[in-house]
Amino acid sequence: MKFYRSFLVLIEICIFGTGALIIGCLIFPTLSLFVKEQNRREYFSNIIHSSWKFFIDIMQKTGVINVNIEGDLSNIKGKIVAASHPSLIDIILLIGQMPKSLCLAKKELLKNPVMHNIVKSLYIINNIDPEIFKKNATEALKDGYNIVIFPTGTRTLPDEHIKIHKGAAQLAIASGTSIIPINIKTDYPFLIKHHSPLDAGSKTVNYYLKVMPEINPQNYMDTTDSEIKARNHISEKIKEYIN
């Protein structure tokens, strides 16, 4: 059974990689010839949302995973989504459920020939001048896009003591946008750090996504005269919700 499930995971990884190659090297460049630059983000984000939703559907129908959602992800709009990050497919799960959603990426990914068109159109580059990053991210939020942030910065292991980076809180204060924390958990260490990606156990892996209460940055700014203190309080609240 474990061998069969590992084989399914291998096939699905190949499907995802092939899909990314076709989208990044064929579909997006072709559409760029016909779609105006100011409209590309909307077109391309819809394609990624639909294709990633389809990929998760494949994983569920083959019995590799089962996704359980508590709360409404599909109607989140123009928010900062701060999620826990236990596994490799967390971003696929989230964007597959939330239309008009973007995430962060390092500028070095722009040099990747497969990912260049995807990153250029759908990601917010975060390792640039902080003011430019805030401006780009705030404009995207005002246009109704969600921005997905993993405050831990990397995947975390079960029961690991997590450290929260303050980027989500900083962006919330700068843009005046609320944060929606999402707690993601699994009942098996699938696609986590230091484990083989082919290890899917002997039965369906359950993912549990829980939408936590919204965090309004203005509530914290009203109770202190220090942006640093407000940022720290917001980050602690995020940690409480996603841990």
PDB file of C-alpha atoms in Angstrom, residues 6-239:
ATOM      1  CA  SER A   6       4.418   6.611  -3.216  1.00  0.00           C
ATOM      2  CA  PHE A   7       3.917   5.801  -6.890  1.00  0.00           C
ATOM      3  CA  LEU A   8       0.800   8.006  -6.980  1.00  0.00           C
ATOM      4  CA  VAL A   9       2.725  10.893  -5.389  1.00  0.00           C
ATOM      5  CA  LEU A  10       5.519  10.516  -7.953  1.00  0.00           C
ATOM      6  CA  ILE A  11       2.998  10.643 -10.815  1.00  0.00           C
ATOM      7  CA  GLU A  12       1.321  13.712  -9.307  1.00  0.00           C
ATOM      8  CA  ILE A  13       4.652  15.507  -8.869  1.00  0.00           C
ATOM      9  CA  CYS A  14       5.318  14.867 -12.562  1.00  0.00           C
ATOM     10  CA  ILE A  15       1.849  16.191 -13.444  1.00  0.00           C
ATOM     11  CA  PHE A  16       2.453  19.360 -11.450  1.00  0.00           C
ATOM     12  CA  GLY A  17       5.903  19.904 -12.967  1.00  0.00           C
ATOM     13  CA  THR A  18       4.626  19.339 -16.489  1.00  0.00           C
ATOM     14  CA  GLY A  19       1.726  21.697 -15.875  1.00  0.00           C
ATOM     15  CA  ALA A  20       4.047  24.419 -14.559  1.00  0.00           C
ATOM     16  CA  LEU A  21       6.254  23.989 -17.627  1.00  0.00           C
ATOM     17  CA  ILE A  22       3.309  24.286 -20.038  1.00  0.00           C
ATOM     18  CA  ILE A  23       1.825  27.290 -18.217  1.00  0.00           C
ATOM     19  CA  GLY A  24       5.118  29.134 -17.752  1.00  0.00           C
ATOM     20  CA  CYS A  25       6.679  28.443 -21.138  1.00  0.00           C
ATOM     21  CA  LEU A  26       3.674  28.165 -23.447  1.00  0.00           C
ATOM     22  CA  ILE A  27       0.350  29.459 -22.138  1.00  0.00           C
ATOM     23  CA  PHE A  28       1.509  32.661 -20.422  1.00  0.00           C
ATOM     24  CA  PRO A  29       3.875  33.796 -23.214  1.00  0.00           C
ATOM     25  CA  THR A  30       1.162  33.134 -25.811  1.00  0.00           C
ATOM     26  CA  LEU A  31      -1.510  34.998 -23.848  1.00  0.00           C
ATOM     27  CA  SER A  32       0.904  37.889 -23.345  1.00  0.00           C
ATOM     28  CA  LEU A  33       0.686  38.539 -27.075  1.00  0.00           C
ATOM     29  CA  PHE A  34      -3.070  39.108 -26.854  1.00  0.00           C
ATOM     30  CA  VAL A  35      -3.775  40.356 -23.318  1.00  0.00           C
ATOM     31  CA  LYS A  36      -2.912  43.923 -22.320  1.00  0.00           C
ATOM     32  CA  GLU A  37      -0.232  44.157 -19.655  1.00  0.00           C
ATOM     33  CA  GLN A  38      -2.570  45.794 -17.111  1.00  0.00           C
ATOM     34  CA  ASN A  39      -4.981  42.850 -17.446  1.00  0.00           C
ATOM     35  CA  ARG A  40      -2.461  40.029 -17.317  1.00  0.00           C
ATOM     36  CA  ARG A  41      -2.374  39.595 -13.555  1.00  0.00           C
ATOM     37  CA  GLU A  42      -6.119  38.953 -13.443  1.00  0.00           C
ATOM     38  CA  TYR A  43      -6.054  36.496 -16.364  1.00  0.00           C
ATOM     39  CA  PHE A  44      -2.969  34.690 -15.120  1.00  0.00           C
ATOM     40  CA  SER A  45      -4.110  34.489 -11.491  1.00  0.00           C
ATOM     41  CA  ASN A  46      -7.360  32.887 -12.644  1.00  0.00           C
ATOM     42  CA  ILE A  47      -5.383  30.296 -14.615  1.00  0.00           C
ATOM     43  CA  ILE A  48      -3.155  29.461 -11.643  1.00  0.00           C
ATOM     44  CA  HIS A  49      -6.135  29.320  -9.271  1.00  0.00           C
ATOM     45  CA  SER A  50      -8.021  26.944 -11.575  1.00  0.00           C
ATOM     46  CA  SER A  51      -5.028  24.739 -12.393  1.00  0.00           C
ATOM     47  CA  TRP A  52      -3.941  24.418  -8.748  1.00  0.00           C
ATOM     48  CA  LYS A  53      -7.523  23.654  -7.696  1.00  0.00           C
ATOM     49  CA  PHE A  54      -7.575  20.950 -10.390  1.00  0.00           C
ATOM     50  CA  PHE A  55      -4.280  19.531  -9.104  1.00  0.00           C
ATOM     51  CA  ILE A  56      -5.585  19.325  -5.530  1.00  0.00           C
ATOM     52  CA  ASP A  57      -8.733  17.651  -6.859  1.00  0.00           C
ATOM     53  CA  ILE A  58      -6.518  15.014  -8.486  1.00  0.00           C
ATOM     54  CA  MET A  59      -4.699  14.417  -5.184  1.00  0.00           C
ATOM     55  CA  GLN A  60      -8.030  14.011  -3.403  1.00  0.00           C
ATOM     56  CA  LYS A  61      -9.645  11.755  -6.005  1.00  0.00           C
ATOM     57  CA  THR A  62      -6.633   9.432  -5.976  1.00  0.00           C
ATOM     58  CA  GLY A  63      -6.878   9.233  -2.191  1.00  0.00           C
ATOM     59  CA  VAL A  64      -3.448  10.720  -1.495  1.00  0.00           C
ATOM     60  CA  ILE A  65      -4.916  13.574   0.555  1.00  0.00           C
ATOM     61  CA  ASN A  66      -8.249  14.807   1.846  1.00  0.00           C
ATOM     62  CA  VAL A  67      -8.779  18.526   2.499  1.00  0.00           C
ATOM     63  CA  ASN A  68     -11.007  19.604   5.385  1.00  0.00           C
ATOM     64  CA  ILE A  69     -11.793  23.333   5.567  1.00  0.00           C
ATOM     65  CA  GLU A  70     -13.348  25.080   8.557  1.00  0.00           C
ATOM     66  CA  GLY A  71     -14.489  28.519   7.424  1.00  0.00           C
ATOM     67  CA  ASP A  72     -14.935  30.192   4.046  1.00  0.00           C
ATOM     68  CA  LEU A  73     -11.772  30.639   1.994  1.00  0.00           C
ATOM     69  CA  SER A  74     -13.446  31.338  -1.339  1.00  0.00           C
ATOM     70  CA  ASN A  75     -14.832  34.746  -0.317  1.00  0.00           C
ATOM     71  CA  ILE A  76     -11.643  36.223   1.163  1.00  0.00           C
ATOM     72  CA  LYS A  77     -10.766  39.310  -0.902  1.00  0.00           C
ATOM     73  CA  GLY A  78      -8.087  41.964  -0.576  1.00  0.00           C
ATOM     74  CA  LYS A  79      -6.642  40.524   2.646  1.00  0.00           C
ATOM     75  CA  ILE A  80      -3.261  39.473   3.965  1.00  0.00           C
ATOM     76  CA  VAL A  81      -3.452  35.728   4.571  1.00  0.00           C
ATOM     77  CA  ALA A  82      -0.954  34.571   7.207  1.00  0.00           C
ATOM     78  CA  ALA A  83      -0.796  30.787   7.276  1.00  0.00           C
ATOM     79  CA  SER A  84       1.085  28.079   9.101  1.00  0.00           C
ATOM     80  CA  HIS A  85       3.381  26.097   6.836  1.00  0.00           C
ATOM     81  CA  PRO A  86       3.731  22.386   7.612  1.00  0.00           C
ATOM     82  CA  SER A  87       4.025  21.032   4.072  1.00  0.00           C
ATOM     83  CA  LEU A  88       5.228  21.649   0.548  1.00  0.00           C
ATOM     84  CA  ILE A  89       1.757  22.053  -0.978  1.00  0.00           C
ATOM     85  CA  ASP A  90       0.334  24.639   1.445  1.00  0.00           C
ATOM     86  CA  ILE A  91       0.520  27.461  -1.091  1.00  0.00           C
ATOM     87  CA  ILE A  92      -1.156  25.257  -3.719  1.00  0.00           C
ATOM     88  CA  LEU A  93      -3.948  24.409  -1.281  1.00  0.00           C
ATOM     89  CA  LEU A  94      -4.550  28.055  -0.408  1.00  0.00           C
ATOM     90  CA  ILE A  95      -4.415  29.592  -3.879  1.00  0.00           C
ATOM     91  CA  GLY A  96      -6.444  26.677  -5.235  1.00  0.00           C
ATOM     92  CA  GLN A  97      -9.200  27.657  -2.783  1.00  0.00           C
ATOM     93  CA  MET A  98      -8.890  31.460  -2.957  1.00  0.00           C
ATOM     94  CA  PRO A  99      -9.404  33.308  -6.271  1.00  0.00           C
ATOM     95  CA  LYS A 100      -7.298  36.416  -6.951  1.00  0.00           C
ATOM     96  CA  SER A 101      -4.483  35.446  -4.606  1.00  0.00           C
ATOM     97  CA  LEU A 102      -0.777  36.203  -4.823  1.00  0.00           C
ATOM     98  CA  CYS A 103       2.206  35.164  -2.752  1.00  0.00           C
ATOM     99  CA  LEU A 104       5.733  36.343  -2.111  1.00  0.00           C
ATOM    100  CA  ALA A 105       8.845  35.329  -4.025  1.00  0.00           C
ATOM    101  CA  LYS A 106      12.498  36.227  -4.147  1.00  0.00           C
ATOM    102  CA  LYS A 107      13.709  38.191  -7.172  1.00  0.00           C
ATOM    103  CA  GLU A 108      16.161  35.390  -8.028  1.00  0.00           C
ATOM    104  CA  LEU A 109      13.185  33.313  -9.260  1.00  0.00           C
ATOM    105  CA  LEU A 110      12.826  35.780 -12.133  1.00  0.00           C
ATOM    106  CA  LYS A 111      15.987  34.209 -13.574  1.00  0.00           C
ATOM    107  CA  ASN A 112      14.325  30.801 -13.716  1.00  0.00           C
ATOM    108  CA  PRO A 113      13.193  30.277 -17.346  1.00  0.00           C
ATOM    109  CA  VAL A 114      10.253  28.091 -16.308  1.00  0.00           C
ATOM    110  CA  MET A 115       9.051  30.310 -13.454  1.00  0.00           C
ATOM    111  CA  HIS A 116       9.887  33.738 -14.932  1.00  0.00           C
ATOM    112  CA  ASN A 117       6.488  34.493 -16.482  1.00  0.00           C
ATOM    113  CA  ILE A 118       4.594  33.044 -13.520  1.00  0.00           C
ATOM    114  CA  VAL A 119       6.622  34.993 -10.944  1.00  0.00           C
ATOM    115  CA  LYS A 120       6.542  38.230 -12.942  1.00  0.00           C
ATOM    116  CA  SER A 121       2.755  38.192 -13.193  1.00  0.00           C
ATOM    117  CA  LEU A 122       1.590  36.542  -9.994  1.00  0.00           C
ATOM    118  CA  TYR A 123       4.112  37.012  -7.237  1.00  0.00           C
ATOM    119  CA  ILE A 124       5.102  39.996  -5.121  1.00  0.00           C
ATOM    120  CA  ILE A 125       8.898  40.256  -5.007  1.00  0.00           C
ATOM    121  CA  ASN A 126       9.860  40.710  -1.354  1.00  0.00           C
ATOM    122  CA  ASN A 127      13.664  40.888  -1.224  1.00  0.00           C
ATOM    123  CA  ILE A 128      13.824  44.390  -2.703  1.00  0.00           C
ATOM    124  CA  ASP A 129      13.737  47.897  -1.238  1.00  0.00           C
ATOM    125  CA  PRO A 130      11.169  47.711   1.619  1.00  0.00           C
ATOM    126  CA  GLU A 131       9.315  50.833   0.457  1.00  0.00           C
ATOM    127  CA  ILE A 132       8.949  49.482  -3.087  1.00  0.00           C
ATOM    128  CA  PHE A 133       7.744  46.164  -1.698  1.00  0.00           C
ATOM    129  CA  LYS A 134       5.138  47.889   0.490  1.00  0.00           C
ATOM    130  CA  LYS A 135       3.977  50.011  -2.444  1.00  0.00           C
ATOM    131  CA  ASN A 136       3.619  47.020  -4.795  1.00  0.00           C
ATOM    132  CA  ALA A 137       1.881  44.909  -2.164  1.00  0.00           C
ATOM    133  CA  THR A 138      -0.487  47.706  -1.095  1.00  0.00           C
ATOM    134  CA  GLU A 139      -1.514  48.334  -4.713  1.00  0.00           C
ATOM    135  CA  ALA A 140      -2.275  44.628  -5.177  1.00  0.00           C
ATOM    136  CA  LEU A 141      -4.356  44.558  -1.988  1.00  0.00           C
ATOM    137  CA  LYS A 142      -6.318  47.634  -3.091  1.00  0.00           C
ATOM    138  CA  ASP A 143      -7.000  45.886  -6.410  1.00  0.00           C
ATOM    139  CA  GLY A 144      -8.718  43.107  -4.448  1.00  0.00           C
ATOM    140  CA  TYR A 145      -5.945  40.518  -4.451  1.00  0.00           C
ATOM    141  CA  ASN A 146      -5.079  38.479  -1.393  1.00  0.00           C
ATOM    142  CA  ILE A 147      -1.414  38.173  -0.471  1.00  0.00           C
ATOM    143  CA  VAL A 148      -0.446  34.860   1.115  1.00  0.00           C
ATOM    144  CA  ILE A 149       2.404  35.043   3.614  1.00  0.00           C
ATOM    145  CA  PHE A 150       3.970  32.238   5.626  1.00  0.00           C
ATOM    146  CA  PRO A 151       5.171  34.138   8.735  1.00  0.00           C
ATOM    147  CA  THR A 152       7.519  31.319   9.742  1.00  0.00           C
ATOM    148  CA  GLY A 153       9.417  31.842   6.484  1.00  0.00           C
ATOM    149  CA  THR A 154       9.906  28.115   5.967  1.00  0.00           C
ATOM    150  CA  ARG A 155       8.151  24.826   6.634  1.00  0.00           C
ATOM    151  CA  THR A 156       7.899  23.910  10.299  1.00  0.00           C
ATOM    152  CA  LEU A 157       7.955  20.477  11.885  1.00  0.00           C
ATOM    153  CA  PRO A 158       5.177  19.200  14.160  1.00  0.00           C
ATOM    154  CA  ASP A 159       5.550  20.543  17.723  1.00  0.00           C
ATOM    155  CA  GLU A 160       8.455  22.749  16.623  1.00  0.00           C
ATOM    156  CA  HIS A 161       8.859  26.038  18.490  1.00  0.00           C
ATOM    157  CA  ILE A 162       8.130  28.552  15.766  1.00  0.00           C
ATOM    158  CA  LYS A 163       9.524  32.018  15.218  1.00  0.00           C
ATOM    159  CA  ILE A 164       7.295  34.547  13.510  1.00  0.00           C
ATOM    160  CA  HIS A 165       8.751  37.047  11.055  1.00  0.00           C
ATOM    161  CA  LYS A 166       7.109  40.453  11.236  1.00  0.00           C
ATOM    162  CA  GLY A 167       6.550  41.017   7.500  1.00  0.00           C
ATOM    163  CA  ALA A 168       2.802  40.318   7.669  1.00  0.00           C
ATOM    164  CA  ALA A 169       2.354  42.753  10.561  1.00  0.00           C
ATOM    165  CA  GLN A 170       4.462  45.427   8.849  1.00  0.00           C
ATOM    166  CA  LEU A 171       2.459  45.141   5.643  1.00  0.00           C
ATOM    167  CA  ALA A 172      -0.841  45.209   7.550  1.00  0.00           C
ATOM    168  CA  ILE A 173       0.140  48.444   9.311  1.00  0.00           C
ATOM    169  CA  ALA A 174       1.525  50.046   6.148  1.00  0.00           C
ATOM    170  CA  SER A 175      -1.506  49.181   4.030  1.00  0.00           C
ATOM    171  CA  GLY A 176      -4.233  49.298   6.681  1.00  0.00           C
ATOM    172  CA  THR A 177      -5.292  45.825   5.573  1.00  0.00           C
ATOM    173  CA  SER A 178      -6.608  43.155   7.925  1.00  0.00           C
ATOM    174  CA  ILE A 179      -4.887  39.802   8.358  1.00  0.00           C
ATOM    175  CA  ILE A 180      -6.708  36.483   8.020  1.00  0.00           C
ATOM    176  CA  PRO A 181      -4.740  33.784   9.881  1.00  0.00           C
ATOM    177  CA  ILE A 182      -5.092  30.240   8.527  1.00  0.00           C
ATOM    178  CA  ASN A 183      -4.112  27.289  10.682  1.00  0.00           C
ATOM    179  CA  ILE A 184      -2.969  24.357   8.522  1.00  0.00           C
ATOM    180  CA  LYS A 185      -2.386  20.941  10.059  1.00  0.00           C
ATOM    181  CA  THR A 186      -2.023  17.350   8.830  1.00  0.00           C
ATOM    182  CA  ASP A 187      -2.506  14.021  10.555  1.00  0.00           C
ATOM    183  CA  TYR A 188       0.626  12.567   8.919  1.00  0.00           C
ATOM    184  CA  PRO A 189       4.044  14.174   8.253  1.00  0.00           C
ATOM    185  CA  PHE A 190       3.512  14.379   4.479  1.00  0.00           C
ATOM    186  CA  LEU A 191       5.764  16.667   2.387  1.00  0.00           C
ATOM    187  CA  ILE A 192       7.396  18.104   5.491  1.00  0.00           C
ATOM    188  CA  LYS A 193      11.038  19.020   6.008  1.00  0.00           C
ATOM    189  CA  HIS A 194      13.596  16.208   6.258  1.00  0.00           C
ATOM    190  CA  HIS A 195      11.134  13.583   4.959  1.00  0.00           C
ATOM    191  CA  SER A 196      11.002  11.942   1.560  1.00  0.00           C
ATOM    192  CA  PRO A 197       8.363  13.664  -0.608  1.00  0.00           C
ATOM    193  CA  LEU A 198       7.245  10.193  -1.715  1.00  0.00           C
ATOM    194  CA  ASP A 199       6.379   9.123   1.830  1.00  0.00           C
ATOM    195  CA  ALA A 200       2.579   9.427   1.940  1.00  0.00           C
ATOM    196  CA  GLY A 201       1.999   6.811   4.611  1.00  0.00           C
ATOM    197  CA  SER A 202      -0.389   3.892   4.271  1.00  0.00           C
ATOM    198  CA  LYS A 203      -3.696   5.787   4.209  1.00  0.00           C
ATOM    199  CA  THR A 204      -5.163   9.091   3.058  1.00  0.00           C
ATOM    200  CA  VAL A 205      -3.428  12.114   4.605  1.00  0.00           C
ATOM    201  CA  ASN A 206      -5.926  14.585   6.077  1.00  0.00           C
ATOM    202  CA  TYR A 207      -5.266  18.313   5.767  1.00  0.00           C
ATOM    203  CA  TYR A 208      -7.144  20.585   8.157  1.00  0.00           C
ATOM    204  CA  LEU A 209      -7.424  24.265   7.212  1.00  0.00           C
ATOM    205  CA  LYS A 210      -9.079  26.515   9.783  1.00  0.00           C
ATOM    206  CA  VAL A 211      -9.889  30.174   9.148  1.00  0.00           C
ATOM    207  CA  MET A 212      -9.102  32.050  12.356  1.00  0.00           C
ATOM    208  CA  PRO A 213     -10.537  35.412  13.533  1.00  0.00           C
ATOM    209  CA  GLU A 214      -9.519  38.457  11.490  1.00  0.00           C
ATOM    210  CA  ILE A 215      -6.779  40.696  12.874  1.00  0.00           C
ATOM    211  CA  ASN A 216      -7.406  44.408  12.276  1.00  0.00           C
ATOM    212  CA  PRO A 217      -4.119  46.348  12.568  1.00  0.00           C
ATOM    213  CA  GLN A 218      -5.949  49.561  13.472  1.00  0.00           C
ATOM    214  CA  ASN A 219      -7.102  48.018  16.748  1.00  0.00           C
ATOM    215  CA  TYR A 220      -3.465  47.679  17.768  1.00  0.00           C
ATOM    216  CA  MET A 221      -2.416  51.088  16.460  1.00  0.00           C
ATOM    217  CA  ASP A 222      -5.189  52.695  18.538  1.00  0.00           C
ATOM    218  CA  THR A 223      -3.855  51.201  21.768  1.00  0.00           C
ATOM    219  CA  THR A 224      -0.222  52.255  21.436  1.00  0.00           C
ATOM    220  CA  ASP A 225       1.780  55.193  20.162  1.00  0.00           C
ATOM    221  CA  SER A 226       4.552  52.880  18.928  1.00  0.00           C
ATOM    222  CA  GLU A 227       4.396  51.150  15.559  1.00  0.00           C
ATOM    223  CA  ILE A 228       7.029  48.689  16.765  1.00  0.00           C
ATOM    224  CA  LYS A 229       4.871  47.674  19.735  1.00  0.00           C
ATOM    225  CA  ALA A 230       1.804  47.346  17.493  1.00  0.00           C
ATOM    226  CA  ARG A 231       3.787  45.202  15.051  1.00  0.00           C
ATOM    227  CA  ASN A 232       4.992  42.955  17.886  1.00  0.00           C
ATOM    228  CA  HIS A 233       1.470  42.537  19.283  1.00  0.00           C
ATOM    229  CA  ILE A 234       0.088  41.664  15.851  1.00  0.00           C
ATOM    230  CA  SER A 235       2.865  39.127  15.275  1.00  0.00           C
ATOM    231  CA  GLU A 236       2.147  37.507  18.664  1.00  0.00           C
ATOM    232  CA  LYS A 237      -1.543  37.258  17.792  1.00  0.00           C
ATOM    233  CA  ILE A 238      -0.653  35.629  14.437  1.00  0.00           C
ATOM    234  CA  LYS A 239       1.577  33.148  16.273  1.00  0.00           C
TER     235      LYS A 239
END
